[in-house]
C-alpha positions as CSV (number, residue, x, y, z in Angstrom):
1,X,-1.1,-31.1,-23.5
2,X,-3.5,-28.2,-25.2
3,X,-4.2,-24.4,-23.2
4,X,-7.9,-25.4,-22.2
5,X,-6.4,-28.2,-20.4
6,X,-3.7,-26.8,-18.5
7,X,-6.3,-24.3,-17.2
8,X,-8.2,-27.0,-16.3
9,X,-5.6,-28.7,-14.1
10,X,-4.8,-25.3,-12.4
11,X,-8.5,-24.8,-11.4
12,X,-8.6,-27.7,-9.8
13,X,-4.9,-28.2,-7.0
14,X,-7.2,-24.7,-6.0
15,X,-9.9,-27.2,-4.5
16,X,-9.1,-28.9,-1.4
17,X,-10.6,-32.4,-2.5
18,X,-12.1,-33.5,-5.5
19,X,-13.6,-36.3,-3.7
20,X,-15.9,-33.9,-2.1
21,X,-17.3,-31.8,-5.0
22,X,-18.5,-35.9,-6.0
23,X,-19.7,-37.5,-2.8
24,X,-21.7,-34.4,-1.9
25,X,-23.3,-34.6,-5.8
26,X,-24.2,-37.4,-4.9
27,X,-26.2,-36.9,-1.8
28,X,-28.7,-34.5,-3.5
29,X,-32.4,-35.9,-5.1
30,X,-32.3,-36.9,-8.9
31,X,-34.0,-32.8,-9.8
32,X,-31.1,-31.2,-8.3
33,X,-28.9,-33.2,-9.8
34,X,-30.6,-32.5,-12.9
35,X,-29.9,-28.7,-12.8
36,X,-26.5,-29.4,-12.0
37,X,-26.0,-31.6,-15.6
38,X,-27.7,-28.7,-17.5
39,X,-25.2,-25.9,-16.6
40,X,-22.9,-25.3,-19.0
41,X,-18.9,-24.9,-18.4
42,X,-16.2,-22.7,-19.9
43,X,-14.3,-26.0,-21.0
44,X,-15.8,-27.5,-23.8
45,X,-17.0,-30.6,-22.8
46,X,-16.6,-32.1,-26.4
47,X,-13.5,-30.8,-26.0
48,X,-10.6,-33.8,-26.9
49,X,-8.3,-35.0,-24.4
50,X,-5.0,-36.2,-25.0
51,X,-4.2,-39.3,-26.6
52,X,-5.1,-42.6,-24.4
53,X,-7.5,-40.4,-22.1
54,X,-10.5,-40.9,-21.2
55,X,-12.3,-38.2,-19.5
56,X,-15.2,-39.0,-16.8
57,X,-18.2,-38.3,-15.5
58,X,-16.2,-37.3,-11.9
59,X,-14.1,-34.7,-14.7
60,X,-17.5,-33.9,-16.0
61,X,-18.3,-32.5,-12.5
62,X,-15.6,-31.0,-11.8
63,X,-15.7,-28.9,-15.1
64,X,-18.8,-28.5,-14.4
65,X,-18.2,-27.5,-10.4
66,X,-15.1,-25.2,-11.0
67,X,-15.9,-23.3,-13.9
68,X,-19.6,-21.8,-11.9
69,X,-18.4,-21.5,-7.9
70,X,-18.8,-18.6,-6.4
71,X,-16.6,-17.7,-3.3
72,X,-19.2,-17.4,-0.1
73,X,-18.0,-18.7,2.6
74,X,-15.9,-20.9,0.8
75,X,-16.3,-22.4,-2.8
76,X,-19.9,-23.0,-3.2
77,X,-22.9,-23.6,-6.3
78,X,-25.5,-22.5,-6.4
79,X,-28.6,-23.0,-9.0
80,X,-29.6,-19.1,-10.2
81,X,-26.6,-17.5,-9.1
82,X,-24.1,-19.3,-11.2
83,X,-25.8,-18.6,-14.2
84,X,-25.1,-15.4,-13.7
85,X,-22.8,-13.6,-16.6
86,X,-19.6,-11.6,-15.7
87,X,-20.5,-8.2,-17.1
88,X,-17.3,-4.9,-17.8
89,X,-20.0,-2.7,-16.7
90,X,-21.9,-4.2,-13.7
91,X,-25.7,-3.5,-12.8
92,X,-25.5,-6.0,-10.2
93,X,-23.1,-6.3,-6.7
94,X,-23.3,-9.9,-5.2
95,X,-23.0,-10.0,-1.1
96,X,-21.6,-12.1,1.4
97,X,-23.3,-11.4,3.7
98,X,-21.3,-12.0,6.9
99,X,-24.4,-13.1,9.6
100,X,-25.1,-15.7,7.1
101,X,-22.7,-19.7,6.1
102,X,-23.0,-19.1,2.5
103,X,-26.2,-16.7,2.1
104,X,-25.1,-14.4,-1.0
105,X,-27.5,-10.9,-2.0
106,X,-28.4,-9.5,-5.0
107,X,-28.3,-5.6,-4.8
108,X,-28.3,-3.5,-8.5
109,X,-25.7,-0.5,-8.4
110,X,-27.7,0.9,-11.1
111,X,-31.3,1.1,-13.1
112,X,-32.4,-1.6,-14.3
113,X,-34.9,-1.4,-17.1
114,X,-37.7,-4.2,-16.7
115,X,-36.3,-7.2,-18.8
116,X,-32.2,-6.5,-18.5
117,X,-29.8,-9.0,-18.3
118,X,-28.9,-8.9,-14.4
119,X,-24.4,-8.9,-14.9
120,X,-22.0,-8.4,-12.4
121,X,-18.3,-8.3,-12.2
122,X,-16.4,-11.3,-11.8
123,X,-12.5,-9.9,-11.6
124,X,-11.1,-10.0,-8.2
125,X,-9.3,-6.2,-7.9
126,X,-8.6,-3.3,-9.9
127,X,-8.5,-6.3,-13.4
128,X,-11.8,-4.2,-13.6
129,X,-9.3,-1.0,-15.2
130,X,-7.2,-4.0,-17.3
131,X,-7.1,-4.0,-21.5
132,X,-10.0,-5.7,-22.5
133,X,-7.9,-8.9,-23.9
134,X,-5.8,-9.1,-20.3
135,X,-9.7,-9.1,-18.8
136,X,-10.6,-11.7,-21.0
137,X,-7.2,-13.6,-19.7
138,X,-8.0,-13.8,-16.2
139,X,-11.2,-14.7,-16.1
140,X,-10.3,-17.8,-18.3
141,X,-8.5,-19.3,-21.3
142,X,-12.1,-19.9,-24.3
143,X,-13.6,-16.5,-22.3
144,X,-15.2,-14.5,-24.8
145,X,-17.0,-11.2,-23.1
146,X,-20.3,-9.7,-25.0
147,X,-20.8,-7.4,-22.7
148,X,-22.0,-3.8,-23.5
149,X,-18.7,-2.4,-22.7
150,X,-16.6,-5.3,-24.7
151,X,-18.8,-4.5,-27.8
152,X,-17.3,-0.7,-28.0
153,X,-15.7,0.2,-31.2
154,X,-13.5,2.8,-33.3
155,X,-13.2,5.7,-30.5
156,X,-15.5,4.9,-28.0
157,X,-13.6,1.4,-27.3
158,X,-10.4,3.5,-27.3
159,X,-11.4,6.6,-25.2
160,X,-12.8,3.5,-22.9
161,X,-9.5,1.7,-22.6
162,X,-7.9,5.4,-22.1
163,X,-9.8,6.7,-19.1
164,X,-9.7,2.9,-17.6
165,X,-5.7,2.7,-17.8
166,X,-6.0,6.4,-15.6
167,X,-7.3,4.7,-13.0
168,X,-4.9,1.8,-12.9
169,X,-2.8,4.1,-13.0
170,X,-3.6,5.8,-10.4
171,X,-4.2,3.1,-8.0
172,X,-1.4,2.2,-7.9
173,X,0.2,5.5,-7.1
174,X,-2.1,5.6,-4.1
175,X,0.2,2.3,-3.6
176,X,3.2,4.4,-3.5
177,X,2.9,7.4,-1.5
178,X,0.5,5.1,1.3
179,X,3.6,3.1,1.3
180,X,6.2,6.2,1.6
181,X,3.7,7.9,4.6
182,X,2.8,10.2,1.5
183,X,-0.6,11.2,3.1
184,X,-1.3,14.7,1.0
185,X,-0.3,13.2,-2.6
186,X,-1.7,9.7,-2.0
187,X,-5.4,11.5,-1.3
188,X,-4.7,13.7,-5.2
189,X,-4.6,10.1,-7.3
190,X,-7.2,8.5,-5.4
191,X,-9.1,12.2,-5.8
192,X,-8.0,11.8,-9.4
193,X,-9.2,8.4,-10.0
194,X,-12.3,8.9,-8.1
195,X,-12.8,11.5,-11.2
196,X,-11.8,9.0,-13.7
197,X,-15.1,6.1,-11.7
198,X,-16.9,10.0,-12.3
199,X,-16.9,9.9,-15.5
200,X,-16.6,6.6,-16.1
201,X,-20.4,6.7,-15.1
202,X,-22.6,4.2,-14.1
203,X,-19.6,1.0,-15.3
204,X,-18.1,0.5,-12.1
205,X,-20.5,1.9,-9.4
206,X,-19.1,-0.7,-7.5
207,X,-15.2,-0.3,-7.2
208,X,-16.7,3.6,-6.3
209,X,-18.0,2.8,-3.0
210,X,-14.0,1.4,-2.1
211,X,-12.0,4.7,-4.1
212,X,-14.5,6.9,-1.8
213,X,-14.4,5.0,2.1
214,X,-10.6,5.4,1.0
215,X,-10.2,9.1,-0.2
216,X,-12.1,9.5,3.2
217,X,-9.2,7.7,4.9
218,X,-7.2,9.6,3.4
219,X,-8.1,12.4,3.8
220,X,-8.3,12.1,8.0
221,X,-4.7,11.0,7.1
222,X,-3.3,14.2,5.6
223,X,-5.3,16.5,7.5
224,X,-2.5,15.5,10.1
225,X,0.3,16.4,7.7
226,X,-1.3,19.1,7.0
227,X,-3.7,20.7,9.4
228,X,-3.9,24.2,8.4
229,X,-5.8,23.0,4.7
230,X,-8.6,22.4,4.3
231,X,-9.4,18.5,2.7
232,X,-13.1,18.8,2.2
233,X,-13.1,15.3,5.1
234,X,-16.5,15.8,5.9
235,X,-17.5,16.0,2.0
236,X,-15.6,11.9,1.3
237,X,-17.1,10.7,4.3
238,X,-21.3,11.4,3.5
239,X,-20.2,10.5,-0.1
240,X,-18.9,7.2,1.4
241,X,-21.7,6.8,3.8
242,X,-24.1,7.5,0.6
243,X,-22.5,5.1,-1.8
244,X,-22.0,2.1,1.3
245,X,-25.8,2.3,2.1
246,X,-26.6,1.2,-1.2
247,X,-24.4,-2.4,-1.1
248,X,-26.1,-3.3,1.7
249,X,-25.0,-4.0,4.8
250,X,-21.9,-5.2,4.6
251,X,-20.9,-1.9,3.1
252,X,-22.4,0.1,5.5
253,X,-20.5,-1.9,8.4
254,X,-17.3,-1.2,6.5
255,X,-18.1,2.7,6.9
256,X,-18.5,2.3,10.8
257,X,-15.5,0.7,11.1
258,X,-14.2,3.5,9.7
259,X,-15.3,5.7,12.1
260,X,-15.2,4.4,15.0
261,X,-11.8,4.0,14.3
262,X,-11.2,7.7,13.2
263,X,-13.2,8.7,17.0
264,X,-11.3,6.6,18.6
265,X,-7.7,7.6,17.0
266,X,-6.5,4.7,16.4
267,X,-5.1,4.6,12.4
268,X,-3.5,2.8,11.3
269,X,-5.6,0.0,11.3
270,X,-8.0,1.8,8.4
271,X,-8.3,-0.4,5.5
272,X,-6.2,2.0,3.3
273,X,-2.9,1.2,6.0
274,X,-4.0,-2.9,5.9
275,X,-3.0,-2.9,2.0
276,X,-1.7,-0.7,0.7
277,X,1.3,-0.3,3.4
278,X,3.6,-2.7,2.8
279,X,6.4,-1.7,5.5
280,X,5.9,-0.6,9.4
281,X,7.8,2.5,8.9
282,X,3.5,3.5,7.6
283,X,2.5,2.8,10.7
284,X,5.5,4.0,12.2
285,X,4.8,7.6,11.0
286,X,0.9,7.6,11.3
287,X,1.7,6.7,15.5
288,X,4.4,9.8,14.8
289,X,2.0,12.4,14.1
290,X,-0.6,11.2,16.1
291,X,2.4,11.7,18.6
292,X,2.0,8.0,20.1
293,X,5.1,6.4,20.9
294,X,7.2,9.0,20.4
295,X,9.3,10.7,23.6
296,X,11.0,13.5,23.3
297,X,15.0,13.7,23.3
298,X,16.0,15.9,27.1
299,X,19.1,18.0,27.3
300,X,21.3,16.2,30.0
301,X,22.1,17.9,32.8
302,X,25.8,18.3,33.9
303,X,25.3,19.3,38.1
304,X,28.4,22.0,38.7
305,X,28.4,24.2,41.6
306,X,27.5,27.4,41.4
307,X,29.5,29.7,41.5
308,X,29.0,32.6,43.9
309,X,27.5,36.6,42.7
310,X,30.7,38.7,42.3
311,X,30.0,42.3,40.7
312,X,26.7,41.9,40.7
313,X,27.3,39.0,38.2
314,X,24.0,36.5,39.4
315,X,26.1,33.1,39.2
316,X,26.4,30.9,36.8
317,X,24.1,28.3,35.2
318,X,24.7,24.4,35.3
319,X,26.5,24.0,31.8
320,X,25.0,20.9,29.2
321,X,26.6,18.6,27.3
322,X,25.9,21.1,24.4
323,X,27.5,23.5,26.3
324,X,30.2,21.8,27.4
325,X,31.5,20.3,24.0
326,X,31.4,24.0,22.4
327,X,34.9,25.5,22.9
328,X,35.9,29.0,21.6
329,X,38.3,29.2,18.7
330,X,41.0,31.2,18.9
331,X,42.5,33.9,16.0
332,X,44.8,33.4,13.4
333,X,46.8,35.6,15.2
334,X,46.9,33.5,19.1
335,X,46.9,29.8,17.3
336,X,50.4,30.8,15.7
337,X,51.6,32.2,18.8
338,X,51.3,29.7,20.1
339,X,52.7,27.3,17.7
340,X,55.6,29.6,17.9
341,X,55.9,29.0,21.4
342,X,56.1,24.9,20.6
343,X,58.5,25.2,18.8
344,X,60.1,26.9,20.4
345,X,60.4,25.1,23.7
346,X,61.3,22.2,21.7
347,X,64.3,23.5,20.3
348,X,65.2,24.8,24.0
349,X,64.7,21.0,24.8
350,X,66.0,20.0,22.7
351,X,69.8,22.7,22.8
352,X,69.4,21.9,26.3
353,X,69.8,18.0,26.0
354,X,72.9,18.8,24.2
355,X,76.7,17.9,26.3
356,X,80.3,18.8,25.1
357,X,81.7,15.1,23.9
358,X,85.5,15.9,26.0
359,X,85.5,18.9,29.2
360,X,88.5,20.4,29.1
361,X,90.6,22.4,32.9
362,X,90.0,26.0,30.8
363,X,88.7,28.2,28.3
364,X,90.3,29.6,25.8
365,X,89.0,32.7,24.4
366,X,88.2,32.6,20.7
367,X,90.0,36.1,19.8
368,X,93.4,36.7,20.7
369,X,93.0,40.9,22.8
370,X,94.4,43.2,20.3
371,X,98.3,44.4,22.2
372,X,98.6,48.6,22.7
373,X,101.0,50.0,21.2
374,X,103.9,51.7,22.9
375,X,103.7,55.2,22.0
């Protein structure tokens, strides 16, 4: 089995039903069917399949669909937008509108000159910052990108690859520190990532929007840990607002949602916590910083009868468990005398228990008295 056939089968398994694709195709008009069949597939239609296997029209149609499909309220095929090519430095963003089913809006994310080809980014997550070989592998077998970034050569290509690697490295470090609840260090790595994106400038404008929004969220969280520090919360808030407005209603809605969560102190629901935190301890740290669900431990008071005042001295205060456990340590001399008394008492008791084996009526003196000489 060839590598291209494996790629095709992997994509087909993601579909709910291949028969559903063919059924919807048959419902189209003759003119619309011609438009679909004019599309090209990443899998070469002339590619020979395994021996003894013949590719039918159903298989060809499925290849066309899954090579050009787009995610917008499910997998869908578009006559115009499906023809938009990928670019590692896109000039447009394809934004889905939540209020309309399957509606995609095209937004320019940088200046476009007359005659320039419209190109979008189809790489998921942070794959845009991988090496050229890895980017092509994710996009699909037998795919070759001819965008301006992939055409770079020599030092320019090396410098671009290094910058993208630094962005990916700081992205992962941000995730690690958010997971462990160190929001100040996470903010530093997020700011560094944003700095490298500024260096690439217009190549990564779409990704920069989400990173700037995350810098604002992390600055708010870090401010709880370092109240005395100036973490430029308002600066990132305004910068995120401007960039979100660039990409339209969906990103503006994200900005408004973030502002609402911060105002209501529901910081554990922020996107940076939901997407990066891999355990419940991050949420618990946030709640502790906000003093939510945190009950301070109070010492247990043991009630005792107060002693009367003697010689002008106040009565003793009731003792807590801590004061009851504390006992004055005896000096070494006192400990020594106590041990001596203990040993002497043991020896006396032992001697008292001893009884003579035989009893006599009279006892003889141990030594005879000396006789006195007569003069």
